Amino acid sequence: MLDLQRLRALYAVSVHGTVGAAAVSLGYTPSAVSQQIAKLERETRTVLLERQGRGIRLTDEAQVLVAAAKELLSIVEQAETELEERRGEPTGRLTIAAFASAARGLMPGVLADLAVRHPTLDTRLTEVDPHESVDLVVKGALDMAVAHDWDIAPLPAPPGVEQARIGDDTCDLLVPRGHRLSERGAVRREEFGGEKWVCQPPGRVCHDWLMGTLRAAGIEPEITHLADENPTLVALVEAGLGIALIPRLGRGALPDGVVAIPLDPIPVRHLYALWRTGAARRPAIAEMVRTLQEHWPRAARGSA
């Protein structure tokens, strides 16, 4: 008989692409995941993973098991949902992904609150960009994603996924003190010509939004430095190496050498919670959404 935990490990590798990433998602060590798959290979008398350059690939036999694992895990999720619904209490494990500034500025308070009110609910947070997290929810690798989109780039919920609005986050222009715009009460996007920018790498939602925003204003942006974390971008601005458009959520207090200036019109990004339709009846999902919405005004005030 095939072991469900071993199938879960193989499925996680298929979704995340590497043993290491699968281990992070499951809360195991890479060696534990490798051991699970090795045991599955012995049980099935077949090779499931093969070396491909520096990475791995799943064999055709592995793909057969992955398809079966997806169906089995979906059945297990339905059963767990029904049991949790019967109890009427948020229980069991709930895996959540949130983008960096939400993981820093919103999720700690939410998770701490849930831990006090629902001690039998086992929440697990991973920091993942919205481009990836929503797809992981679709594939069943995560229970919920906290994601965002921008006013000029909506994030539609894929088929089979439901979403709820958490709140709206605003964005400011950050410039070094003494910059030509540092004394302005507000700045229009058309005034950004000739500036050097620091921002997140290509492929990130905020990078794509910045490029789209500036090009819509007739400006081809000159990106001089790229960094994943907002605190790094703030430090680059303070050093006079460029200016940045950075949302308020999770940004923290600015150093004396950096000035935040409102934009006209003000850019807004919308925060959502997303989960699979099949899990919508879970009390844990409903409670997480309610707690996110409850904590949002406090997180927004803290960011301001």
mmCIF file of C-alpha atoms in Angstrom:
data_model
loop_
_atom_site.group_PDB
_atom_site.id
_atom_site.type_symbol
_atom_site.label_atom_id
_atom_site.label_comp_id
_atom_site.label_asym_id
_atom_site.label_seq_id
_atom_site.Cartn_x
_atom_site.Cartn_y
_atom_site.Cartn_z
ATOM 1 C CA MET A 1 0.000 0.000 0.000
ATOM 2 C CA LEU A 2 1.321 3.442 -0.932
ATOM 3 C CA ASP A 3 2.099 5.699 2.001
ATOM 4 C CA LEU A 4 0.261 9.052 1.874
ATOM 5 C CA GLN A 5 3.096 10.993 3.524
ATOM 6 C CA ARG A 6 5.554 9.708 0.925
ATOM 7 C CA LEU A 7 3.184 10.649 -1.856
ATOM 8 C CA ARG A 8 2.812 14.082 -0.245
ATOM 9 C CA ALA A 9 6.611 14.498 -0.293
ATOM 10 C CA LEU A 10 6.801 13.542 -3.970
ATOM 11 C CA TYR A 11 3.935 15.888 -4.826
ATOM 12 C CA ALA A 12 5.661 18.750 -2.984
ATOM 13 C CA VAL A 13 8.824 18.162 -5.029
ATOM 14 C CA SER A 14 6.767 18.257 -8.234
ATOM 15 C CA VAL A 15 5.163 21.564 -7.215
ATOM 16 C CA HIS A 16 8.240 23.352 -5.848
ATOM 17 C CA GLY A 17 10.853 21.932 -8.211
ATOM 18 C CA THR A 18 13.530 20.978 -5.681
ATOM 19 C CA VAL A 19 13.838 18.772 -2.616
ATOM 20 C CA GLY A 20 14.957 21.772 -0.542
ATOM 21 C CA ALA A 21 11.965 23.920 -1.464
ATOM 22 C CA ALA A 22 9.603 20.985 -0.905
ATOM 23 C CA ALA A 23 11.124 20.471 2.556
ATOM 24 C CA VAL A 24 10.513 24.105 3.487
ATOM 25 C CA SER A 25 6.874 23.879 2.416
ATOM 26 C CA LEU A 26 6.317 20.683 4.412
ATOM 27 C CA GLY A 27 8.231 21.775 7.503
ATOM 28 C CA TYR A 28 10.744 18.923 7.101
ATOM 29 C CA THR A 29 14.484 18.771 6.498
ATOM 30 C CA PRO A 30 15.693 18.057 2.930
ATOM 31 C CA SER A 31 17.141 14.744 4.119
ATOM 32 C CA ALA A 32 13.738 13.730 5.530
ATOM 33 C CA VAL A 33 12.055 14.437 2.181
ATOM 34 C CA SER A 34 14.793 12.509 0.339
ATOM 35 C CA GLN A 35 14.281 9.565 2.690
ATOM 36 C CA GLN A 36 10.525 9.574 2.089
ATOM 37 C CA ILE A 37 11.033 9.495 -1.666
ATOM 38 C CA ALA A 38 13.724 6.805 -1.416
ATOM 39 C CA LYS A 39 11.295 4.619 0.551
ATOM 40 C CA LEU A 40 8.609 5.288 -2.065
ATOM 41 C CA GLU A 41 11.041 4.186 -4.782
ATOM 42 C CA ARG A 42 11.715 0.945 -2.937
ATOM 43 C CA GLU A 43 8.002 0.319 -2.400
ATOM 44 C CA THR A 44 7.156 0.921 -6.057
ATOM 45 C CA ARG A 45 10.381 -0.674 -7.398
ATOM 46 C CA THR A 46 10.918 2.262 -9.723
ATOM 47 C CA VAL A 47 13.080 5.356 -10.096
ATOM 48 C CA LEU A 48 11.161 8.541 -9.348
ATOM 49 C CA LEU A 49 13.808 11.292 -9.444
ATOM 50 C CA GLU A 50 16.694 11.670 -11.897
ATOM 51 C CA ARG A 51 19.576 14.109 -11.979
ATOM 52 C CA GLN A 52 19.297 16.788 -14.668
ATOM 53 C CA GLY A 53 22.290 19.123 -14.709
ATOM 54 C CA ARG A 54 22.383 20.703 -11.262
ATOM 55 C CA GLY A 55 18.739 19.938 -10.622
ATOM 56 C CA ILE A 56 16.377 17.001 -10.762
ATOM 57 C CA ARG A 57 13.480 15.863 -12.920
ATOM 58 C CA LEU A 58 10.557 13.588 -12.217
ATOM 59 C CA THR A 59 10.417 10.389 -14.266
ATOM 60 C CA ASP A 60 7.301 9.339 -16.174
ATOM 61 C CA GLU A 61 6.523 6.867 -13.376
ATOM 62 C CA ALA A 62 6.786 9.694 -10.848
ATOM 63 C CA GLN A 63 4.318 11.777 -12.862
ATOM 64 C CA VAL A 64 1.792 8.927 -12.606
ATOM 65 C CA LEU A 65 2.174 8.917 -8.818
ATOM 66 C CA VAL A 66 1.986 12.735 -8.683
ATOM 67 C CA ALA A 67 -1.368 12.678 -10.491
ATOM 68 C CA ALA A 68 -2.649 10.063 -8.025
ATOM 69 C CA ALA A 69 -1.237 12.024 -5.077
ATOM 70 C CA LYS A 70 -3.039 15.165 -6.186
ATOM 71 C CA GLU A 71 -6.372 13.342 -6.201
ATOM 72 C CA LEU A 72 -5.727 11.598 -2.882
ATOM 73 C CA LEU A 73 -4.629 14.793 -1.146
ATOM 74 C CA SER A 74 -7.750 16.529 -2.445
ATOM 75 C CA ILE A 75 -9.914 13.757 -0.951
ATOM 76 C CA VAL A 76 -8.055 14.022 2.359
ATOM 77 C CA GLU A 77 -8.535 17.800 2.359
ATOM 78 C CA GLN A 78 -12.288 17.344 1.823
ATOM 79 C CA ALA A 79 -12.481 14.882 4.710
ATOM 80 C CA GLU A 80 -10.512 17.178 7.006
ATOM 81 C CA THR A 81 -12.739 20.084 6.015
ATOM 82 C CA GLU A 82 -15.883 18.121 6.873
ATOM 83 C CA LEU A 83 -14.493 17.046 10.252
ATOM 84 C CA GLU A 84 -13.420 20.592 11.103
ATOM 85 C CA GLU A 85 -16.806 21.902 9.989
ATOM 86 C CA ARG A 86 -18.571 19.385 12.250
ATOM 87 C CA ARG A 87 -16.484 20.493 15.230
ATOM 88 C CA GLY A 88 -17.189 24.133 14.402
ATOM 89 C CA GLU A 89 -13.704 25.062 15.666
ATOM 90 C CA PRO A 90 -10.646 26.237 13.724
ATOM 91 C CA THR A 91 -8.275 23.287 14.156
ATOM 92 C CA GLY A 92 -5.543 21.425 12.305
ATOM 93 C CA ARG A 93 -2.758 22.876 10.232
ATOM 94 C CA LEU A 94 -3.225 25.985 8.104
ATOM 95 C CA THR A 95 -0.362 26.863 5.734
ATOM 96 C CA ILE A 96 -0.222 30.490 4.611
ATOM 97 C CA ALA A 97 2.012 32.435 2.245
ATOM 98 C CA ALA A 98 2.361 36.215 2.424
ATOM 99 C CA PHE A 99 4.448 38.685 0.456
ATOM 100 C CA ALA A 100 7.358 40.295 2.302
ATOM 101 C CA SER A 101 5.808 43.514 3.631
ATOM 102 C CA ALA A 102 2.607 41.735 4.737
ATOM 103 C CA ALA A 103 4.694 39.027 6.422
ATOM 104 C CA ARG A 104 6.445 41.801 8.356
ATOM 105 C CA GLY A 105 3.734 44.415 8.886
ATOM 106 C CA LEU A 106 0.515 42.390 9.195
ATOM 107 C CA MET A 107 0.995 38.677 9.840
ATOM 108 C CA PRO A 108 2.834 38.680 13.224
ATOM 109 C CA GLY A 109 -0.110 40.301 15.004
ATOM 110 C CA VAL A 110 -2.633 38.106 13.185
ATOM 111 C CA LEU A 111 -0.804 34.851 13.988
ATOM 112 C CA ALA A 112 -0.221 35.831 17.622
ATOM 113 C CA ASP A 113 -3.911 36.643 18.046
ATOM 114 C CA LEU A 114 -4.968 33.311 16.530
ATOM 115 C CA ALA A 115 -2.501 31.399 18.726
ATOM 116 C CA VAL A 116 -4.164 32.832 21.844
ATOM 117 C CA ARG A 117 -7.781 32.394 20.754
ATOM 118 C CA HIS A 118 -7.398 29.039 18.959
ATOM 119 C CA PRO A 119 -4.517 27.047 20.475
ATOM 120 C CA THR A 120 -5.439 23.906 18.493
ATOM 121 C CA LEU A 121 -4.978 25.745 15.178
ATOM 122 C CA ASP A 122 -1.457 25.125 13.841
ATOM 123 C CA THR A 123 -0.609 28.034 11.513
ATOM 124 C CA ARG A 124 2.523 27.935 9.338
ATOM 125 C CA LEU A 125 3.709 31.083 7.516
ATOM 126 C CA THR A 126 5.989 31.255 4.463
ATOM 127 C CA GLU A 127 7.145 34.435 2.737
ATOM 128 C CA VAL A 128 6.338 34.151 -0.997
ATOM 129 C CA ASP A 129 5.746 36.719 -3.750
ATOM 130 C CA PRO A 130 2.155 36.863 -5.101
ATOM 131 C CA HIS A 131 3.307 35.683 -8.551
ATOM 132 C CA GLU A 132 4.121 32.323 -6.945
ATOM 133 C CA SER A 133 1.870 32.065 -3.886
ATOM 134 C CA VAL A 134 -1.468 32.079 -5.726
ATOM 135 C CA ASP A 135 -0.280 29.283 -8.007
ATOM 136 C CA LEU A 136 0.799 27.272 -4.947
ATOM 137 C CA VAL A 137 -2.718 27.619 -3.549
ATOM 138 C CA VAL A 138 -4.168 26.377 -6.843
ATOM 139 C CA LYS A 139 -1.867 23.331 -6.740
ATOM 140 C CA GLY A 140 -2.788 22.545 -3.148
ATOM 141 C CA ALA A 141 0.694 23.203 -1.782
ATOM 142 C CA LEU A 142 -0.664 25.999 0.447
ATOM 143 C CA ASP A 143 -4.009 26.530 2.129
ATOM 144 C CA MET A 144 -4.088 30.310 1.759
ATOM 145 C CA ALA A 145 -2.162 33.184 0.218
ATOM 146 C CA VAL A 146 -2.096 36.815 1.305
ATOM 147 C CA ALA A 147 -1.411 38.579 -1.974
ATOM 148 C CA HIS A 148 -1.756 42.026 -3.496
ATOM 149 C CA ASP A 149 -2.281 43.767 -6.793
ATOM 150 C CA TRP A 150 -2.055 47.364 -7.975
ATOM 151 C CA ASP A 151 -4.728 49.689 -9.277
ATOM 152 C CA ILE A 152 -3.217 49.462 -12.786
ATOM 153 C CA ALA A 153 -2.549 45.688 -12.664
ATOM 154 C CA PRO A 154 -5.439 43.677 -11.142
ATOM 155 C CA LEU A 155 -4.826 40.162 -9.799
ATOM 156 C CA PRO A 156 -7.756 37.960 -10.883
ATOM 157 C CA ALA A 157 -8.550 34.885 -8.800
ATOM 158 C CA PRO A 158 -7.850 31.740 -10.869
ATOM 159 C CA PRO A 159 -10.638 29.180 -11.419
ATOM 160 C CA GLY A 160 -11.307 27.171 -8.287
ATOM 161 C CA VAL A 161 -9.999 29.916 -5.993
ATOM 162 C CA GLU A 162 -11.997 32.340 -3.847
ATOM 163 C CA GLN A 163 -10.767 35.646 -2.461
ATOM 164 C CA ALA A 164 -11.679 38.249 0.137
ATOM 165 C CA ARG A 165 -10.476 41.848 0.312
ATOM 166 C CA ILE A 166 -8.324 42.616 3.352
ATOM 167 C CA GLY A 167 -7.646 46.324 2.800
ATOM 168 C CA ASP A 168 -5.855 48.948 0.709
ATOM 169 C CA ASP A 169 -2.219 49.997 1.073
ATOM 170 C CA THR A 170 -0.833 53.272 -0.287
ATOM 171 C CA CYS A 171 2.570 54.085 -1.737
ATOM 172 C CA ASP A 172 4.913 57.078 -1.334
ATOM 173 C CA LEU A 173 7.856 58.457 -3.274
ATOM 174 C CA LEU A 174 11.057 58.190 -1.206
ATOM 175 C CA VAL A 175 13.890 60.594 -1.974
ATOM 176 C CA PRO A 176 17.102 61.526 -0.141
ATOM 177 C CA ARG A 177 16.913 64.674 1.960
ATOM 178 C CA GLY A 178 18.024 67.640 -0.145
ATOM 179 C CA HIS A 179 16.711 66.101 -3.377
ATOM 180 C CA ARG A 180 15.003 68.524 -5.786
ATOM 181 C CA LEU A 181 11.608 67.051 -4.850
ATOM 182 C CA SER A 182 12.180 66.696 -1.096
ATOM 183 C CA GLU A 183 10.321 69.894 -0.135
ATOM 184 C CA ARG A 184 7.257 69.229 -2.277
ATOM 185 C CA GLY A 185 3.850 68.602 -0.727
ATOM 186 C CA ALA A 186 2.907 66.182 -3.529
ATOM 187 C CA VAL A 187 4.436 65.027 -6.807
ATOM 188 C CA ARG A 188 2.838 63.991 -10.082
ATOM 189 C CA ARG A 189 4.206 61.039 -12.024
ATOM 190 C CA GLU A 190 4.996 63.189 -15.042
ATOM 191 C CA GLU A 191 7.705 64.942 -12.966
ATOM 192 C CA PHE A 192 9.902 61.821 -12.655
ATOM 193 C CA GLY A 193 11.839 62.361 -15.866
ATOM 194 C CA GLY A 194 15.630 62.113 -15.603
ATOM 195 C CA GLU A 195 15.614 60.313 -12.238
ATOM 196 C CA LYS A 196 17.529 57.160 -11.298
ATOM 197 C CA TRP A 197 15.528 54.470 -9.538
ATOM 198 C CA VAL A 198 16.068 51.643 -7.070
ATOM 199 C CA CYS A 199 13.464 48.883 -6.990
ATOM 200 C CA GLN A 200 12.791 45.162 -6.639
ATOM 201 C CA PRO A 201 14.071 42.733 -9.303
ATOM 202 C CA PRO A 202 12.158 42.003 -12.536
ATOM 203 C CA GLY A 203 9.341 39.527 -12.138
ATOM 204 C CA ARG A 204 8.232 40.969 -8.806
ATOM 205 C CA VAL A 205 4.817 42.621 -8.670
ATOM 206 C CA CYS A 206 6.228 45.944 -7.430
ATOM 207 C CA HIS A 207 8.875 46.027 -10.178
ATOM 208 C CA ASP A 208 6.302 45.412 -12.898
ATOM 209 C CA TRP A 209 4.024 48.043 -11.389
ATOM 210 C CA LEU A 210 6.803 50.661 -11.284
ATOM 211 C CA MET A 211 7.753 50.030 -14.910
ATOM 212 C CA GLY A 212 4.114 50.206 -16.013
ATOM 213 C CA THR A 213 3.437 53.361 -13.986
ATOM 214 C CA LEU A 214 6.395 55.296 -15.366
ATOM 215 C CA ARG A 215 5.919 54.161 -18.954
ATOM 216 C CA ALA A 216 2.234 55.152 -18.764
ATOM 217 C CA ALA A 217 3.499 58.652 -17.863
ATOM 218 C CA GLY A 218 5.776 58.659 -20.936
ATOM 219 C CA ILE A 219 8.996 57.994 -18.966
ATOM 220 C CA GLU A 220 11.428 55.170 -19.645
ATOM 221 C CA PRO A 221 12.811 54.389 -16.151
ATOM 222 C CA GLU A 222 16.541 54.130 -15.513
ATOM 223 C CA ILE A 223 16.931 51.386 -12.888
ATOM 224 C CA THR A 224 20.334 51.603 -11.217
ATOM 225 C CA HIS A 225 20.030 49.155 -8.288
ATOM 226 C CA LEU A 226 17.842 46.140 -7.532
ATOM 227 C CA ALA A 227 17.084 44.683 -4.095
ATOM 228 C CA ASP A 228 14.477 42.273 -2.712
ATOM 229 C CA GLU A 229 13.852 43.930 0.656
ATOM 230 C CA ASN A 230 12.310 47.364 1.218
ATOM 231 C CA PRO A 231 14.773 48.236 4.044
ATOM 232 C CA THR A 232 17.606 47.757 1.533
ATOM 233 C CA LEU A 233 15.874 50.036 -0.954
ATOM 234 C CA VAL A 234 15.438 52.674 1.774
ATOM 235 C CA ALA A 235 19.160 52.440 2.582
ATOM 236 C CA LEU A 236 20.021 52.924 -1.100
ATOM 237 C CA VAL A 237 17.799 56.005 -1.231
ATOM 238 C CA GLU A 238 19.418 57.394 1.928
ATOM 239 C CA ALA A 239 22.839 56.959 0.287
ATOM 240 C CA GLY A 240 21.682 59.120 -2.622
ATOM 241 C CA LEU A 241 21.833 56.270 -5.147
ATOM 242 C CA GLY A 242 18.321 56.704 -6.486
ATOM 243 C CA ILE A 243 14.691 57.308 -5.591
ATOM 244 C CA ALA A 244 11.994 54.695 -4.989
ATOM 245 C CA LEU A 245 8.262 54.138 -4.877
ATOM 246 C CA ILE A 246 7.613 52.023 -1.769
ATOM 247 C CA PRO A 247 4.301 51.005 -0.128
ATOM 248 C CA ARG A 248 3.692 51.911 3.503
ATOM 249 C CA LEU A 249 2.808 48.457 4.864
ATOM 250 C CA GLY A 250 5.740 47.001 6.782
ATOM 251 C CA ARG A 251 8.040 49.837 5.735
ATOM 252 C CA GLY A 252 8.810 50.980 9.267
ATOM 253 C CA ALA A 253 10.193 54.338 10.384
ATOM 254 C CA LEU A 254 12.313 56.151 7.815
ATOM 255 C CA PRO A 255 15.838 57.373 8.645
ATOM 256 C CA ASP A 256 16.434 61.114 8.898
ATOM 257 C CA GLY A 257 18.114 61.134 5.488
ATOM 258 C CA VAL A 258 15.005 59.921 3.639
ATOM 259 C CA VAL A 259 11.856 61.949 2.888
ATOM 260 C CA ALA A 260 8.475 60.428 1.976
ATOM 261 C CA ILE A 261 6.384 62.474 -0.450
ATOM 262 C CA PRO A 262 2.754 61.697 -1.386
ATOM 263 C CA LEU A 263 1.945 61.150 -5.047
ATOM 264 C CA ASP A 264 -0.902 62.761 -6.945
ATOM 265 C CA PRO A 265 -2.878 60.652 -7.682
ATOM 266 C CA ILE A 266 -2.028 58.296 -4.801
ATOM 267 C CA PRO A 267 -1.108 54.763 -5.947
ATOM 268 C CA VAL A 268 -3.071 52.039 -4.160
ATOM 269 C CA ARG A 269 -2.484 48.318 -3.897
ATOM 270 C CA HIS A 270 -5.245 45.984 -2.767
ATOM 271 C CA LEU A 271 -4.580 43.133 -0.333
ATOM 272 C CA TYR A 272 -6.484 39.854 -0.634
ATOM 273 C CA ALA A 273 -6.727 36.489 1.049
ATOM 274 C CA LEU A 274 -7.109 33.637 -1.446
ATOM 275 C CA TRP A 275 -7.971 29.970 -0.850
ATOM 276 C CA ARG A 276 -9.288 26.987 -2.788
ATOM 277 C CA THR A 277 -13.053 26.801 -3.205
ATOM 278 C CA GLY A 278 -13.048 23.267 -1.822
ATOM 279 C CA ALA A 279 -11.668 24.500 1.505
ATOM 280 C CA ALA A 280 -14.050 27.434 1.862
ATOM 281 C CA ARG A 281 -16.109 25.658 4.535
ATOM 282 C CA ARG A 282 -13.151 25.231 6.889
ATOM 283 C CA PRO A 283 -13.671 27.267 10.062
ATOM 284 C CA ALA A 284 -9.904 27.907 10.025
ATOM 285 C CA ILE A 285 -10.184 29.679 6.652
ATOM 286 C CA ALA A 286 -13.119 31.814 7.794
ATOM 287 C CA GLU A 287 -11.366 32.704 11.056
ATOM 288 C CA MET A 288 -8.120 33.622 9.308
ATOM 289 C CA VAL A 289 -9.953 35.923 6.882
ATOM 290 C CA ARG A 290 -11.879 37.563 9.727
ATOM 291 C CA THR A 291 -8.699 38.098 11.760
ATOM 292 C CA LEU A 292 -6.812 39.543 8.786
ATOM 293 C CA GLN A 293 -9.596 42.058 8.170
ATOM 294 C CA GLU A 294 -9.810 42.858 11.882
ATOM 295 C CA HIS A 295 -6.074 43.563 12.151
ATOM 296 C CA TRP A 296 -5.753 45.510 8.914
ATOM 297 C CA PRO A 297 -6.752 48.982 10.276
ATOM 298 C CA ARG A 298 -4.108 48.639 13.014
ATOM 299 C CA ALA A 299 -1.440 47.539 10.526
ATOM 300 C CA ALA A 300 -2.350 50.410 8.172
ATOM 301 C CA ARG A 301 -2.112 52.961 11.006
ATOM 302 C CA GLY A 302 1.243 51.559 12.080
ATOM 303 C CA SER A 303 2.547 51.857 8.534
ATOM 304 C CA ALA A 304 1.348 55.454 8.250
#
